[in-house]
Amino acid sequence: MIRELDAAGAAAHLPDLADTLHACVEDGASVGFVMPFSPTGAEAFFRDSVLPSLARGGRVIWGAFDAGLLVGTVQLDLEMMPNQRHRAEVCKLLVRPSHRRRGIARALMQALLMRADAADRTLVTLDTRSGDGAQALYAACGFDVAGEIPGFALAPDGSDRRDATTYMYRNAPARAAP
């Protein structure tokens, strides 16, 4: 089940959100953090960055639930500069390693894209480590590659390796005239 969470709902699921992020980074996900990465650090990210943005309406977050356990999440960042009010950004698509390959990430992305469309965000952008499986998922969701930046992010394993990042975008489907 995919459910949009308000700030109070996200706060209520803070331990599960943090555990999901931590599990994904430990599994090698390139989502901005490097090992060593503690569960406390994962919780601080949601508490100090995500929850305030949710509370002021600048971000939307969804949870994917399996038997009451949050097993996946994604965020839509709506806080853009004045000349970018037509745009939004996908952030932190995460699915627990134990729950991957079940269509959860695709369902989360579908909810996000419907919300972006409802918010009249005609351009949705994201970045992903080049070559990751997520890149194929994004392409299947209608995202096109804008370009690649080599050596963009440190590897999540904490080594000195620098991974390339691919920037992708999706223009909203044309709407029928009224």
CSV table of C-alpha atoms in Angstrom, one decimal:
chain,number,residue,atom,x,y,z
A,1,MET,CA,0.0,0.0,0.0
A,2,ILE,CA,1.4,3.4,-1.0
A,3,ARG,CA,0.4,6.3,1.3
A,4,GLU,CA,1.2,10.0,1.2
A,5,LEU,CA,2.4,11.1,4.7
A,6,ASP,CA,2.0,14.5,6.2
A,7,ALA,CA,4.6,15.8,8.7
A,8,ALA,CA,2.9,14.1,11.6
A,9,GLY,CA,2.6,10.9,9.7
A,10,ALA,CA,6.3,11.0,8.7
A,11,ALA,CA,7.3,11.8,12.3
A,12,ALA,CA,5.3,8.8,13.5
A,13,HIS,CA,7.2,6.6,11.1
A,14,LEU,CA,10.6,8.2,11.7
A,15,PRO,CA,12.3,5.0,13.0
A,16,ASP,CA,11.1,3.0,9.9
A,17,LEU,CA,12.1,5.8,7.5
A,18,ALA,CA,15.6,6.0,9.1
A,19,ASP,CA,15.9,2.2,9.1
A,20,THR,CA,15.0,2.0,5.4
A,21,LEU,CA,17.6,4.7,4.6
A,22,HIS,CA,20.3,3.1,6.7
A,23,ALA,CA,19.6,-0.4,5.1
A,24,CYS,CA,19.8,1.1,1.6
A,25,VAL,CA,23.1,2.9,2.2
A,26,GLU,CA,24.5,-0.3,3.8
A,27,ASP,CA,23.5,-2.1,0.7
A,28,GLY,CA,25.4,0.3,-1.5
A,29,ALA,CA,22.7,2.8,-2.5
A,30,SER,CA,24.2,6.1,-3.7
A,31,VAL,CA,21.7,8.5,-2.1
A,32,GLY,CA,24.1,11.1,-0.6
A,33,PHE,CA,25.5,9.3,2.4
A,34,VAL,CA,28.7,7.2,2.8
A,35,MET,CA,29.8,4.5,5.2
A,36,PRO,CA,30.2,4.5,8.0
A,37,PHE,CA,26.6,5.8,8.3
A,38,SER,CA,24.8,5.2,11.6
A,39,PRO,CA,21.1,4.7,12.2
A,40,THR,CA,21.3,7.9,14.3
A,41,GLY,CA,22.6,9.8,11.2
A,42,ALA,CA,19.7,8.4,9.1
A,43,GLU,CA,17.2,9.5,11.7
A,44,ALA,CA,18.8,13.0,12.0
A,45,PHE,CA,18.4,13.4,8.2
A,46,PHE,CA,14.7,12.9,8.3
A,47,ARG,CA,14.2,14.8,11.5
A,48,ASP,CA,16.3,17.8,10.7
A,49,SER,CA,15.9,18.1,6.9
A,50,VAL,CA,12.8,16.3,5.7
A,51,LEU,CA,10.3,16.9,8.5
A,52,PRO,CA,10.7,20.7,8.5
A,53,SER,CA,10.3,20.9,4.7
A,54,LEU,CA,7.1,18.7,5.0
A,55,ALA,CA,5.7,20.9,7.7
A,56,ARG,CA,6.1,24.1,5.5
A,57,GLY,CA,4.6,22.3,2.4
A,58,GLY,CA,7.9,22.3,0.4
A,59,ARG,CA,8.1,18.6,0.2
A,60,VAL,CA,5.8,15.6,-0.2
A,61,ILE,CA,6.7,12.1,1.0
A,62,TRP,CA,5.2,8.7,0.5
A,63,GLY,CA,5.6,5.5,2.3
A,64,ALA,CA,5.1,2.0,0.9
A,65,PHE,CA,3.8,-0.4,3.5
A,66,ASP,CA,3.8,-4.2,3.7
A,67,ALA,CA,1.8,-5.7,6.7
A,68,GLY,CA,2.1,-2.3,8.5
A,69,LEU,CA,5.9,-2.0,8.0
A,70,LEU,CA,7.2,0.9,6.0
A,71,VAL,CA,9.4,-0.8,3.3
A,72,GLY,CA,9.9,2.0,0.8
A,73,THR,CA,9.7,5.8,0.4
A,74,VAL,CA,10.2,8.6,-2.0
A,75,GLN,CA,10.1,12.4,-1.8
A,76,LEU,CA,9.0,15.2,-4.2
A,77,ASP,CA,10.8,18.4,-3.6
A,78,LEU,CA,8.6,21.4,-4.5
A,79,GLU,CA,10.8,24.1,-3.0
A,80,MET,CA,12.2,25.6,-6.1
A,81,MET,CA,13.4,29.1,-7.0
A,82,PRO,CA,10.9,31.6,-8.3
A,83,ASN,CA,12.0,30.9,-11.9
A,84,GLN,CA,11.5,27.2,-11.4
A,85,ARG,CA,7.9,27.0,-10.1
A,86,HIS,CA,7.0,24.7,-13.0
A,87,ARG,CA,9.5,22.1,-11.8
A,88,ALA,CA,9.9,19.5,-9.0
A,89,GLU,CA,12.7,17.1,-8.0
A,90,VAL,CA,12.5,13.4,-7.1
A,91,CYS,CA,14.5,12.7,-3.9
A,92,LYS,CA,15.5,9.6,-2.1
A,93,LEU,CA,13.6,6.7,-3.8
A,94,LEU,CA,14.4,4.0,-1.3
A,95,VAL,CA,13.1,0.4,-1.0
A,96,ARG,CA,14.4,-1.9,1.7
A,97,PRO,CA,16.7,-4.5,0.1
A,98,SER,CA,14.5,-7.3,1.5
A,99,HIS,CA,11.5,-5.9,-0.5
A,100,ARG,CA,13.0,-5.1,-3.9
A,101,ARG,CA,11.8,-6.5,-7.2
A,102,ARG,CA,8.2,-6.4,-6.2
A,103,GLY,CA,7.1,-3.2,-8.0
A,104,ILE,CA,7.3,-1.0,-4.9
A,105,ALA,CA,9.6,1.6,-6.5
A,106,ARG,CA,7.5,1.8,-9.6
A,107,ALA,CA,4.3,2.3,-7.5
A,108,LEU,CA,6.1,5.0,-5.4
A,109,MET,CA,7.1,6.8,-8.6
A,110,GLN,CA,3.6,6.6,-10.1
A,111,ALA,CA,2.2,8.2,-6.9
A,112,LEU,CA,4.9,10.9,-7.1
A,113,LEU,CA,4.3,11.7,-10.8
A,114,MET,CA,0.5,11.9,-10.2
A,115,ARG,CA,1.1,14.4,-7.4
A,116,ALA,CA,3.6,16.4,-9.5
A,117,ASP,CA,1.0,16.6,-12.3
A,118,ALA,CA,-1.7,17.7,-9.8
A,119,ALA,CA,0.7,20.4,-8.5
A,120,ASP,CA,1.1,21.6,-12.1
A,121,ARG,CA,4.8,20.7,-12.1
A,122,THR,CA,5.4,20.1,-15.8
A,123,LEU,CA,9.1,19.2,-15.4
A,124,VAL,CA,10.3,16.7,-12.9
A,125,THR,CA,14.1,16.1,-12.5
A,126,LEU,CA,16.3,13.7,-10.7
A,127,ASP,CA,19.8,12.4,-10.5
A,128,THR,CA,21.0,8.8,-10.1
A,129,ARG,CA,24.3,7.0,-10.1
A,130,SER,CA,25.1,6.1,-13.7
A,131,GLY,CA,24.3,2.5,-14.5
A,132,ASP,CA,22.3,1.7,-11.4
A,133,GLY,CA,19.1,-0.4,-11.8
A,134,ALA,CA,17.1,2.7,-10.8
A,135,GLN,CA,18.2,4.4,-14.1
A,136,ALA,CA,16.2,1.8,-16.1
A,137,LEU,CA,13.2,2.2,-13.8
A,138,TYR,CA,13.3,6.0,-14.3
A,139,ALA,CA,13.5,5.5,-18.1
A,140,ALA,CA,10.5,3.1,-17.9
A,141,CYS,CA,8.6,5.9,-16.0
A,142,GLY,CA,9.2,8.3,-18.9
A,143,PHE,CA,12.4,10.0,-17.8
A,144,ASP,CA,15.0,11.0,-20.4
A,145,VAL,CA,18.7,11.4,-19.9
A,146,ALA,CA,19.9,15.0,-19.9
A,147,GLY,CA,23.5,14.1,-19.4
A,148,GLU,CA,26.1,12.5,-17.2
A,149,ILE,CA,28.7,14.1,-14.9
A,150,PRO,CA,31.8,11.8,-14.3
A,151,GLY,CA,33.2,11.6,-10.8
A,152,PHE,CA,30.2,13.4,-9.3
A,153,ALA,CA,29.7,11.6,-6.0
A,154,LEU,CA,31.9,9.6,-3.6
A,155,ALA,CA,31.0,5.9,-3.5
A,156,PRO,CA,28.7,4.9,-0.7
A,157,ASP,CA,31.1,2.3,0.6
A,158,GLY,CA,33.3,5.1,2.0
A,159,SER,CA,36.2,4.6,-0.4
A,160,ASP,CA,37.8,7.3,-2.5
A,161,ARG,CA,36.0,6.0,-5.7
A,162,ARG,CA,34.0,8.7,-7.4
A,163,ASP,CA,30.9,7.6,-9.3
A,164,ALA,CA,29.3,9.3,-12.3
A,165,THR,CA,25.8,10.7,-12.0
A,166,THR,CA,23.2,10.8,-14.6
A,167,TYR,CA,20.7,13.6,-14.6
A,168,MET,CA,17.2,12.8,-16.0
A,169,TYR,CA,14.0,14.7,-16.6
A,170,ARG,CA,10.4,14.1,-17.5
A,171,ASN,CA,8.1,16.6,-19.1
A,172,ALA,CA,4.5,16.2,-18.1
A,173,PRO,CA,2.3,14.5,-20.7
A,174,ALA,CA,0.4,17.0,-22.8
A,175,ARG,CA,-3.0,17.8,-21.3
A,176,ALA,CA,-6.1,17.8,-23.5
A,177,ALA,CA,-7.5,21.3,-24.2
A,178,PRO,CA,-10.6,22.1,-22.2
